[in-house]
Short mmCIF file of C-alpha atoms (C1' of nucleotides) in Angstrom, two decimals:
data_model
loop_
_atom_site.label_atom_id
_atom_site.label_comp_id
_atom_site.label_asym_id
_atom_site.label_seq_id
_atom_site.Cartn_x
_atom_site.Cartn_y
_atom_site.Cartn_z
CA UNK A 1 121.26 238.57 75.85
CA UNK A 2 117.48 237.85 74.83
CA UNK A 3 117.66 233.98 74.23
CA UNK A 4 121.20 233.76 74.63
CA UNK A 5 123.75 233.85 77.95
CA UNK A 6 120.91 231.23 80.48
CA UNK A 7 121.44 227.88 79.12
CA UNK A 8 118.63 226.40 76.69
CA UNK A 9 116.37 223.69 77.71
CA UNK A 10 115.83 222.12 74.95
CA UNK A 11 118.50 220.88 72.81
CA UNK A 12 117.44 221.92 69.47
CA UNK A 13 117.76 225.96 69.64
CA UNK A 14 114.77 226.53 67.33
CA UNK A 15 115.58 229.96 65.86
CA UNK A 16 119.44 229.70 65.50
CA UNK A 17 119.74 231.52 62.47
CA UNK A 18 118.23 234.67 63.52
CA UNK A 19 119.70 234.62 67.40
CA UNK A 20 123.24 234.62 65.79
CA UNK A 21 122.18 237.62 63.31
CA UNK A 22 121.14 239.45 66.67
CA UNK A 23 124.22 238.38 68.75
CA UNK A 24 126.02 240.08 65.54
CA UNK A 25 124.19 243.15 65.71
CA UNK A 26 125.00 243.32 69.24
CA UNK A 27 128.77 242.64 68.62
CA UNK A 28 128.92 245.17 65.76
CA UNK A 29 127.07 247.83 67.65
CA UNK A 30 129.91 249.75 69.46
CA UNK A 31 132.63 248.71 66.82
CA UNK A 32 132.03 247.93 63.31
CA UNK A 33 132.09 244.86 61.11
CA UNK A 34 135.16 243.60 62.60
CA UNK A 35 133.61 243.07 66.14
CA UNK A 36 131.32 240.41 64.73
CA UNK A 37 133.03 237.40 65.28
CA UNK A 38 131.59 233.73 65.17
CA UNK A 39 132.30 232.16 68.31
CA UNK A 40 131.28 235.25 70.14
CA UNK A 41 127.81 235.02 68.54
CA UNK A 42 127.25 231.51 68.82
CA UNK A 43 128.45 231.73 72.69
CA UNK A 44 125.90 234.64 72.75
CA UNK A 45 123.39 232.24 71.64
CA UNK A 46 124.34 229.43 73.74
CA UNK A 47 125.82 226.88 71.53
CA UNK A 48 128.57 225.80 69.81
CA UNK A 49 130.91 227.35 67.27
CA UNK A 50 130.38 224.62 65.26
CA UNK A 51 126.74 224.91 64.98
CA UNK A 52 126.67 228.36 63.22
CA UNK A 53 127.76 226.47 60.21
CA UNK A 54 124.22 224.76 60.36
CA UNK A 55 122.89 228.17 59.35
CA UNK A 56 126.21 230.28 57.78
CA UNK A 57 128.62 228.67 55.41
CA UNK A 58 130.99 230.95 56.93
CA UNK A 59 131.60 233.67 59.13
CA UNK A 60 131.29 235.92 56.02
CA UNK A 61 127.99 234.73 55.26
CA UNK A 62 126.87 235.92 58.71
CA UNK A 63 128.55 239.70 58.23
CA UNK A 64 126.52 239.56 55.24
CA UNK A 65 123.04 238.79 56.98
CA UNK A 66 123.97 241.02 60.09
CA UNK A 67 124.53 243.83 56.77
CA UNK A 68 120.87 243.46 55.79
CA UNK A 69 119.64 244.06 59.12
CA UNK A 70 121.38 246.91 59.42
CA UNK A 71 120.63 248.33 56.18
CA UNK A 72 117.24 247.35 57.10
CA UNK A 73 117.06 249.52 59.99
CA UNK A 74 118.74 252.21 58.57
CA UNK A 75 115.88 252.22 56.56
CA UNK A 76 113.42 252.34 59.46
CA UNK A 77 115.07 255.76 60.62
CA UNK A 78 115.20 257.51 57.39
CA UNK A 79 111.14 256.49 56.78
CA UNK A 80 110.77 257.84 60.21
CA UNK A 81 112.38 261.13 58.70
CA UNK A 82 110.18 260.85 55.16
CA UNK A 83 106.84 260.36 57.66
CA UNK A 84 108.00 263.75 59.65
CA UNK A 85 107.86 265.68 56.54
CA UNK A 86 104.88 268.70 56.88
CA UNK A 87 102.11 267.32 54.48
CA UNK A 88 101.17 271.01 54.57
CA UNK A 89 103.56 273.18 54.03
CA UNK A 90 104.41 274.43 50.37
CA UNK A 91 103.33 272.89 47.17
CA UNK A 92 103.66 269.16 46.35
CA UNK A 93 106.78 270.53 44.33
CA UNK A 94 108.10 272.07 47.92
CA UNK A 95 107.32 268.67 49.50
CA UNK A 96 109.25 266.54 47.20
CA UNK A 97 112.40 268.56 47.83
CA UNK A 98 111.72 268.07 51.61
CA UNK A 99 111.45 264.34 51.41
CA UNK A 100 114.99 264.68 49.75
CA UNK A 101 116.55 266.26 52.55
CA UNK A 102 114.65 264.10 54.48
CA UNK A 103 116.34 260.97 53.35
CA UNK A 104 119.97 262.87 53.53
CA UNK A 105 119.48 264.01 57.48
CA UNK A 106 117.71 260.41 58.46
CA UNK A 107 120.51 258.79 56.48
CA UNK A 108 123.15 260.94 58.59
CA UNK A 109 121.15 260.60 61.95
CA UNK A 110 121.28 256.85 61.62
CA UNK A 111 125.26 257.04 60.74
CA UNK A 112 126.01 259.27 63.39
CA UNK A 113 124.07 258.04 65.92
CA UNK A 114 125.19 254.10 64.97
CA UNK A 115 128.64 253.91 63.97
CA UNK A 116 128.83 250.68 64.35
CA UNK A 117 125.96 249.71 62.42
CA UNK A 118 126.85 252.11 59.63
CA UNK A 119 130.16 250.28 59.51
CA UNK A 120 128.58 246.49 59.20
CA UNK A 121 126.28 247.99 56.68
CA UNK A 122 128.52 248.86 54.19
CA UNK A 123 131.15 246.65 55.14
CA UNK A 124 130.10 244.79 52.31
CA UNK A 125 131.71 241.97 49.83
CA UNK A 126 128.57 241.95 47.09
CA UNK A 127 127.55 245.09 44.73
CA UNK A 128 124.62 247.31 44.34
CA UNK A 129 122.69 244.11 44.00
CA UNK A 130 122.39 244.44 47.76
CA UNK A 131 121.73 247.74 48.21
CA UNK A 132 118.08 246.45 46.83
CA UNK A 133 117.73 243.13 47.82
CA UNK A 134 114.50 242.71 50.16
CA UNK A 135 116.62 241.25 53.41
CA UNK A 136 118.04 245.02 53.33
CA UNK A 137 114.40 246.77 53.19
CA UNK A 138 113.10 248.20 56.27
CA UNK A 139 109.07 247.72 57.34
CA UNK A 140 108.12 250.18 54.62
CA UNK A 141 109.57 247.17 52.36
CA UNK A 142 112.17 249.71 50.92
CA UNK A 143 116.17 249.96 50.81
CA UNK A 144 117.78 253.32 52.14
CA UNK A 145 118.67 253.31 48.42
CA UNK A 146 115.26 252.78 47.02
CA UNK A 147 114.18 255.44 49.58
CA UNK A 148 116.77 257.78 48.03
CA UNK A 149 115.57 257.20 44.57
CA UNK A 150 111.93 257.47 45.17
CA UNK A 151 112.67 260.93 46.55
CA UNK A 152 114.52 261.87 43.26
CA UNK A 153 111.58 260.59 40.86
CA UNK A 154 108.78 262.46 42.73
CA UNK A 155 111.21 265.48 42.23
CA UNK A 156 110.81 264.72 38.41
CA UNK A 157 107.37 264.52 38.66
CA UNK A 158 106.67 267.63 40.55
CA UNK A 159 109.01 269.23 38.17
CA UNK A 160 112.05 270.21 40.76
CA UNK A 161 114.50 268.22 38.92
CA UNK A 162 114.79 268.07 34.95
CA UNK A 163 113.96 264.42 33.94
CA UNK A 164 117.77 264.76 32.27
CA UNK A 165 119.52 265.47 35.23
CA UNK A 166 118.05 262.70 37.01
CA UNK A 167 120.91 259.90 35.50
CA UNK A 168 123.29 260.24 38.38
CA UNK A 169 121.95 262.57 40.56
CA UNK A 170 121.12 259.38 43.29
CA UNK A 171 124.55 258.29 43.41
CA UNK A 172 125.50 261.72 43.85
CA UNK A 173 123.85 262.58 46.63
CA UNK A 174 124.50 258.95 48.17
CA UNK A 175 128.23 260.16 48.13
CA UNK A 176 127.78 263.26 49.60
CA UNK A 177 126.16 262.18 52.76
CA UNK A 178 128.10 258.55 53.00
CA UNK A 179 131.60 260.63 52.48
CA UNK A 180 130.66 262.88 55.67
CA UNK A 181 129.40 259.96 57.44
CA UNK A 182 132.70 258.10 56.44
CA UNK A 183 134.73 261.01 57.54
CA UNK A 184 133.30 262.14 60.76
CA UNK A 185 132.59 258.16 61.96
CA UNK A 186 135.64 256.99 61.12
CA UNK A 187 137.87 259.20 59.45
CA UNK A 188 139.73 262.70 60.16
CA UNK A 189 136.72 264.26 61.20
CA UNK A 190 135.89 261.58 64.09
CA UNK A 191 136.85 264.17 66.80
CA UNK A 192 134.52 267.11 65.42
CA UNK A 193 132.44 268.18 68.47
CA UNK A 194 129.12 266.55 68.44
CA UNK A 195 127.38 270.19 68.14
CA UNK A 196 129.88 271.11 64.83
CA UNK A 197 129.35 267.95 63.64
CA UNK A 198 125.43 268.03 63.41
CA UNK A 199 125.51 271.32 62.34
CA UNK A 200 127.99 270.47 59.41
CA UNK A 201 125.55 267.35 58.68
CA UNK A 202 122.98 269.80 57.72
CA UNK A 203 124.78 271.72 55.75
CA UNK A 204 125.84 268.75 53.84
CA UNK A 205 122.72 267.74 53.24
CA UNK A 206 121.71 271.15 52.11
CA UNK A 207 124.68 272.10 49.44
CA UNK A 208 123.84 268.36 48.10
CA UNK A 209 119.96 269.39 48.05
CA UNK A 210 120.96 272.28 46.13
CA UNK A 211 123.89 270.57 43.94
CA UNK A 212 120.60 268.67 42.45
CA UNK A 213 118.16 271.00 42.68
CA UNK A 214 120.14 273.97 42.34
CA UNK A 215 118.43 276.39 40.03
CA UNK A 216 114.77 275.78 41.87
CA UNK A 217 114.79 275.62 45.12
CA UNK B 1 162.37 245.36 46.27
CA UNK B 2 164.50 248.18 46.04
CA UNK B 3 167.52 247.48 48.98
CA UNK B 4 164.92 244.27 50.43
CA UNK B 5 165.13 240.76 49.78
CA UNK B 6 168.63 239.96 48.85
CA UNK B 7 170.92 240.19 52.22
CA UNK B 8 172.60 243.38 53.12
CA UNK B 9 176.18 243.45 53.22
CA UNK B 10 176.32 245.38 56.32
CA UNK B 11 175.41 244.64 59.69
CA UNK B 12 173.69 247.80 59.71
CA UNK B 13 170.53 248.73 57.51
CA UNK B 14 171.04 252.49 57.40
CA UNK B 15 167.68 253.29 56.28
CA UNK B 16 165.40 251.02 57.99
CA UNK B 17 162.80 253.48 58.82
CA UNK B 18 161.93 254.87 55.53
CA UNK B 19 162.41 251.09 53.95
CA UNK B 20 159.76 250.02 56.48
CA UNK B 21 157.27 252.77 54.91
CA UNK B 22 157.82 252.04 51.35
CA UNK B 23 157.47 248.39 52.37
CA UNK B 24 154.37 249.21 53.95
CA UNK B 25 153.49 251.23 50.59
CA UNK B 26 154.08 248.06 48.55
CA UNK B 27 152.21 246.22 50.67
CA UNK B 28 149.42 248.07 51.17
CA UNK B 29 149.16 249.67 47.11
CA UNK B 30 147.04 246.04 46.39
CA UNK B 31 144.48 245.95 49.31
CA UNK B 32 144.72 248.90 51.79
CA UNK B 33 145.88 249.05 55.24
CA UNK B 34 145.41 245.67 56.41
CA UNK B 35 147.66 244.09 54.14
CA UNK B 36 150.63 246.35 56.29
CA UNK B 37 152.15 243.23 58.27
CA UNK B 38 155.16 244.43 60.25
CA UNK B 39 156.83 240.93 59.54
CA UNK B 40 156.38 241.00 56.21
CA UNK B 41 157.40 244.58 55.98
CA UNK B 42 160.72 243.63 57.52
CA UNK B 43 160.70 240.71 55.72
CA UNK B 44 161.33 243.09 52.58
CA UNK B 45 163.90 245.35 54.36
CA UNK B 46 165.80 241.80 55.12
CA UNK B 47 166.11 241.96 58.98
CA UNK B 48 164.48 240.85 61.73
CA UNK B 49 160.50 241.31 62.63
CA UNK B 50 161.97 243.16 66.17
CA UNK B 51 164.12 245.50 64.48
CA UNK B 52 161.02 247.63 63.54
CA UNK B 53 160.74 248.34 67.05
CA UNK B 54 164.01 250.31 66.88
CA UNK B 55 162.20 252.56 64.35
CA UNK B 56 158.44 252.45 65.37
CA UNK B 57 156.96 251.72 68.76
CA UNK B 58 154.23 249.63 67.02
CA UNK B 59 152.66 248.50 64.29
CA UNK B 60 150.36 250.82 64.32
CA UNK B 61 152.48 253.89 64.58
CA UNK B 62 153.98 252.25 61.22
CA UNK B 63 150.61 252.74 59.27
CA UNK B 64 150.33 255.93 60.39
CA UNK B 65 153.64 256.61 58.41
CA UNK B 66 152.57 254.89 55.37
CA UNK B 67 149.46 256.76 55.34
CA UNK B 68 151.11 260.21 55.80
CA UNK B 69 153.53 258.61 52.33
CA UNK B 70 150.05 257.73 50.99
CA UNK B 71 148.29 261.37 51.56
CA UNK B 72 151.21 263.09 49.93
CA UNK B 73 151.20 260.90 46.53
CA UNK B 74 147.65 261.80 46.62
CA UNK B 75 148.49 265.79 47.05
CA UNK B 76 151.30 265.27 44.13
CA UNK B 77 148.28 264.05 42.16
CA UNK B 78 146.06 266.64 42.52
CA UNK B 79 148.88 269.41 41.96
CA UNK B 80 149.52 267.67 38.62
CA UNK B 81 145.66 268.43 37.91
CA UNK B 82 145.41 272.04 39.36
CA UNK B 83 148.95 272.99 37.48
CA UNK B 84 146.85 271.66 34.45
CA UNK B 85 144.30 274.64 34.55
CA UNK B 86 144.49 276.39 31.57
CA UNK B 87 145.79 279.48 32.65
CA UNK B 88 144.61 281.73 30.05
CA UNK B 89 140.90 280.51 29.44
CA UNK B 90 138.29 282.48 31.08
CA UNK B 91 138.74 284.88 34.14
CA UNK B 92 140.66 285.21 37.41
CA UNK B 93 137.03 283.81 38.66
CA UNK B 94 136.33 281.35 36.01
CA UNK B 95 139.70 279.86 36.52
CA UNK B 96 139.25 279.91 40.58
CA UNK B 97 136.07 277.16 39.77
CA UNK B 98 138.20 275.36 37.49
CA UNK B 99 141.21 274.50 39.91
CA UNK B 100 138.47 273.73 42.80
CA UNK B 101 137.19 270.94 40.48
CA UNK B 102 140.60 270.31 39.47
CA UNK B 103 141.26 269.18 43.41
CA UNK B 104 137.87 266.87 42.67
CA UNK B 105 139.13 265.16 40.24
CA UNK B 106 142.55 264.93 41.48
CA UNK B 107 141.18 263.92 44.72
CA UNK B 108 139.18 260.98 42.44
CA UNK B 109 141.61 260.05 40.30
CA UNK B 110 144.10 259.29 42.63
CA UNK B 111 141.42 257.18 45.02
CA UNK B 112 140.37 255.03 41.58
CA UNK B 113 143.53 254.27 40.74
CA UNK B 114 145.48 253.70 43.98
CA UNK B 115 142.90 252.29 45.98
CA UNK B 116 144.91 250.21 48.14
CA UNK B 117 146.55 254.12 49.03
CA UNK B 118 143.43 255.63 49.13
CA UNK B 119 142.43 252.91 51.60
CA UNK B 120 145.62 253.79 54.21
CA UNK B 121 146.06 257.19 53.60
CA UNK B 122 142.37 257.59 55.52
CA UNK B 123 143.01 254.76 57.70
CA UNK B 124 143.67 256.53 60.48
CA UNK B 125 144.01 256.93 63.82
CA UNK B 126 144.31 260.29 64.33
CA UNK B 127 141.89 263.71 63.70
CA UNK B 128 142.21 266.49 61.52
CA UNK B 129 145.58 267.51 62.67
CA UNK B 130 147.37 264.90 60.55
CA UNK B 131 145.30 266.42 57.58
CA UNK B 132 147.11 268.88 57.88
CA UNK B 133 150.15 267.63 59.28
CA UNK B 134 153.68 268.18 56.94
CA UNK B 135 154.79 264.81 56.85
CA UNK B 136 151.21 264.18 54.39
CA UNK B 137 152.32 267.10 52.38
CA UNK B 138 153.31 266.54 48.72
CA UNK B 139 156.07 268.04 46.98
CA UNK B 140 154.04 271.66 46.64
CA UNK B 141 153.82 271.60 50.57
CA UNK B 142 150.05 270.73 50.94
CA UNK B 143 148.18 267.91 52.06
CA UNK B 144 144.99 267.26 50.12
CA UNK B 145 142.74 268.95 52.31
CA UNK B 146 145.01 271.81 52.17
CA UNK B 147 144.88 272.00 48.65
CA UNK B 148 141.04 272.54 48.92
CA UNK B 149 140.95 274.67 51.38
CA UNK B 150 143.31 276.94 48.93
CA UNK B 151 141.08 276.62 45.90
CA UNK B 152 138.07 277.89 48.08
CA UNK B 153 139.63 280.53 49.34
CA UNK B 154 140.62 281.76 45.87
CA UNK B 155 137.07 281.44 45.17
CA UNK B 156 136.09 283.63 47.90
CA UNK B 157 138.82 285.99 46.58
CA UNK B 158 137.74 286.05 43.09
CA UNK B 159 133.95 286.39 44.09
CA UNK B 160 132.81 282.74 43.07
CA UNK B 161 131.71 282.06 46.79
CA UNK B 162 129.98 284.67 49.10
CA UNK B 163 132.45 284.63 52.71
CA UNK B 164 129.52 283.99 54.64
CA UNK B 165 129.54 280.46 52.78
CA UNK B 166 133.29 279.55 53.25
CA UNK B 167 132.71 277.38 56.68
CA UNK B 168 132.15 274.11 55.72
CA UNK B 169 132.49 274.46 52.30
CA UNK B 170 135.44 272.63 52.25
CA UNK B 171 133.86 269.60 54.09
CA UNK B 172 131.07 269.28 52.06
CA UNK B 173 133.39 269.27 48.79
CA UNK B 174 135.39 266.98 50.72
CA UNK B 175 132.31 264.70 51.94
CA UNK B 176 131.28 264.26 48.09
CA UNK B 177 134.20 263.19 46.76
CA UNK B 178 135.75 260.73 49.53
CA UNK B 179 132.09 259.39 49.58
CA UNK B 180 131.91 258.37 46.24
CA UNK B 181 135.36 257.13 46.22
CA UNK B 182 134.56 255.06 49.75
CA UNK B 183 131.38 253.67 47.63
CA UNK B 184 133.41 253.34 44.34
CA UNK B 185 136.42 251.38 45.58
CA UNK B 186 135.08 249.10 48.44
CA UNK B 187 131.55 250.28 48.65
CA UNK B 188 128.36 248.90 46.55
CA UNK B 189 129.65 250.95 43.43
CA UNK B 190 132.77 248.84 43.56
CA UNK B 191 131.37 247.12 40.13
CA UNK B 192 130.66 249.56 38.12
CA UNK B 193 132.11 249.51 34.13
CA UNK B 194 135.11 251.51 34.51
CA UNK B 195 133.69 253.86 32.16
CA UNK B 196 130.49 254.69 33.71
CA UNK B 197 132.37 255.11 37.25
CA UNK B 198 134.72 257.92 35.51
CA UNK B 199 131.11 259.54 33.97
CA UNK B 200 129.69 259.54 37.18
CA UNK B 201 133.12 260.68 39.24
CA UNK B 202 133.01 263.81 36.96
CA UNK B 203 129.22 264.05 37.71
CA UNK B 204 129.89 264.06 41.27
CA UNK B 205 133.05 266.99 40.87
CA UNK B 206 130.32 268.89 38.63
CA UNK B 207 127.38 268.86 40.96
CA UNK B 208 129.50 269.43 44.57
CA UNK B 209 130.99 272.60 42.82
CA UNK B 210 127.61 274.23 41.85
CA UNK B 211 126.49 272.78 45.44
CA UNK B 212 129.09 275.15 46.34
CA UNK B 213 128.97 277.84 43.89
CA UNK B 214 125.50 276.98 42.12
CA UNK B 215 124.06 280.55 41.96
CA UNK B 216 126.96 282.04 40.05
CA UNK B 217 128.72 279.50 37.51
"C1'" DT C 1 197.15 257.53 65.55
"C1'" DG C 2 195.22 254.57 68.52
"C1'" DT C 3 192.18 252.77 72.30
"C1'" DA C 4 188.13 252.22 75.48
"C1'" DC C 5 183.73 252.71 75.80
"C1'" DA C 6 179.21 254.44 75.70
"C1'" DT C 7 175.82 254.04 72.50
"C1'" DC C 8 173.23 252.63 68.09
"C1'" DA C 9 171.09 248.96 65.65
"C1'" DG C 10 170.19 244.80 64.70
"C1'" DT C 11 169.81 239.38 66.29
"C1'" DG C 12 167.21 234.80 67.25
"C1'" DA C 13 164.06 232.64 69.62
"C1'" DA C 14 159.82 232.11 72.16
"C1'" DC C 15 154.59 233.67 73.53
"C1'" DG C 16 150.38 233.92 73.76
"C1'" DC C 17 146.57 235.05 71.40
"C1'" DG C 18 141.66 233.55 69.59
"C1'" DC C 19 140.28 233.10 65.54
"C1'" DG C 20 137.69 230.38 61.66
"C1'" DT C 21 136.93 225.91 60.31
"C1'" DT C 22 137.23 220.93 60.63
"C1'" DC C 23 136.52 216.19 62.00
"C1'" DA C 24 133.68 212.30 63.80
"C1'" DC C 25 129.77 211.85 66.38
"C1'" DT C 26 124.77 211.93 69.32
"C1'" DG C 27 120.50 213.46 70.77
"C1'" DA C 28 116.11 215.58 69.45
"C1'" DT C 29 112.27 215.61 65.62
"C1'" DG C 30 108.67 214.39 62.77
"C1'" DT C 31 106.26 211.40 58.94
"C1'" DA C 32 105.18 206.93 57.19
"C1'" DC C 33 102.62 202.98 58.04
"C1'" DT D 1 97.86 204.70 69.00
"C1'" DG D 2 102.32 202.99 68.27
"C1'" DT D 3 107.00 202.29 66.35
"C1'" DA D 4 110.95 202.22 62.50
"C1'" DC D 5 113.62 205.17 60.67
"C1'" DA D 6 115.14 209.03 57.96
"C1'" DT D 7 117.00 213.90 58.68
"C1'" DC D 8 117.66 217.41 60.88
"C1'" DA D 9 120.57 220.15 64.50
"C1'" DG D 10 123.23 220.37 67.59
"C1'" DT D 11 127.96 218.51 70.06
"C1'" DG D 12 132.89 218.45 71.60
"C1'" DA D 13 137.40 218.35 70.26
"C1'" DA D 14 141.02 219.64 67.73
"C1'" DC D 15 143.84 221.92 64.43
"C1'" DG D 16 146.91 225.23 62.10
"C1'" DC D 17 147.45 229.84 61.29
"C1'" DG D 18 150.54 234.30 61.41
"C1'" DC D 19 150.53 237.64 63.91
"C1'" DG D 20 152.48 241.75 66.82
"C1'" DT D 21 155.42 241.75 70.88
"C1'" DT D 22 158.57 240.34 74.65
"C1'" DC D 23 163.13 238.96 76.08
"C1'" DA D 24 167.98 238.90 77.04
"C1'" DC D 25 171.44 239.15 73.49
"C1'" DT D 26 175.55 240.84 69.80
"C1'" DG D 27 178.31 243.07 66.53
"C1'" DA D 28 179.45 247.90 64.57
"C1'" DT D 29 179.69 252.66 64.89
"C1'" DG D 30 181.78 257.24 66.56
"C1'" DT D 31 184.00 260.22 69.72
"C1'" DA D 32 186.86 261.68 73.93
"C1'" DC D 33 191.19 261.38 75.05
#
DNA sequence: TGTACATCAGTGAACGCGCGTTCACTGATGTAC
DNA sequence: TGTACATCAGTGAACGCGCGTTCACTGATGTAC
């Protein structure tokens, strides 16, 4: 634990808020949001339970902050996939579809490799606002939902998606990858062998893309 | 409560197992699996907490039984949609696609109208086996997953789906509707106005169908 | 038909659990003069 | 440069909560003879 288990030298911690969020990430990594227990987080930060209330009004507020941090990490994974799209292959049109695929694959890679964080990320007491809130954005300044929307907008720009089909396309793509992620991480598909699971994950992305841009690609 | 809150006349309850499952359904209806508390279920059945252990080895086992019951109800809702497919419209081919659509719509109608039961139904400690287990089947003897698979098999039979595309098609369709259901019932889409939510639900089914049978329909 | 007895389905009291949260407080920090 | 004092960030002990589960038990049931 970074600044955690050893006793502090100073009475004041200095960065307790962020330290608690960090502890929340550690706690939730293996078993999700329910594993975030306030007392344990303060223990990891080397501080009394009561001290947490100086920074968060309640446990729920802490969980929300951890959720935002998890979303930001997810955004970074997705961005890595976007950046890896071959800029020389195909025309701009083909590339815009590749980017959509990259978003889907990044989403699933994150969810399947970090199921605990995926769980917190969407263990949410708020609404769509949170999915586009600043503190849920990755290093590139975009949240996962925004990355998806950017990709679809680009497809409209390159003619890969009719403008009239744009509304709702984001929610459809999101539903497809999110559904598989949930079924495969805590649902009945949890026991699929990894290899088959990853194969199906790719297929889900493929079919979602073809549902949205079926005619043209 | 059916045979619940008033005191029993007999020392033996007679049907305590089923009564506890019934109580579990009542408890989970509004807030899902977490609302199933063993002590409360026994209270509703007019019985000591300890009595539950005569019928279930643990709370988890009770929750599993409630999950199966919820899945069975879902299957019945889906079946209603299947049975409502116009048998005179289009050929057998078109009808097989209509049935797939009906399965998707039934799935979402259940999830959106009974979010609590939808939550229990997939709050599962077991794997795919449970999704095809007998006690999770509706009156017609099929579980939701089996209804979906039946629909896709029929599409192969009528040539609406190439046999080579059949593997994984079930998991894709499932992912799409399940994802939307999760996002809209406990996720960030929870606050969508009902009317818009239902519109998007239809769109999700539509695009999922066209992802799977894109070229032909 | 009546009785003995194994079996089944409940009782009732208790336990430990560890949590989130509240109380009145004290030690450290930094700014005004 | 030194001191007073408001403010900030922690302490430490305690509370209530209601749960799932265990204990040794007793009342009801049904079958064998």
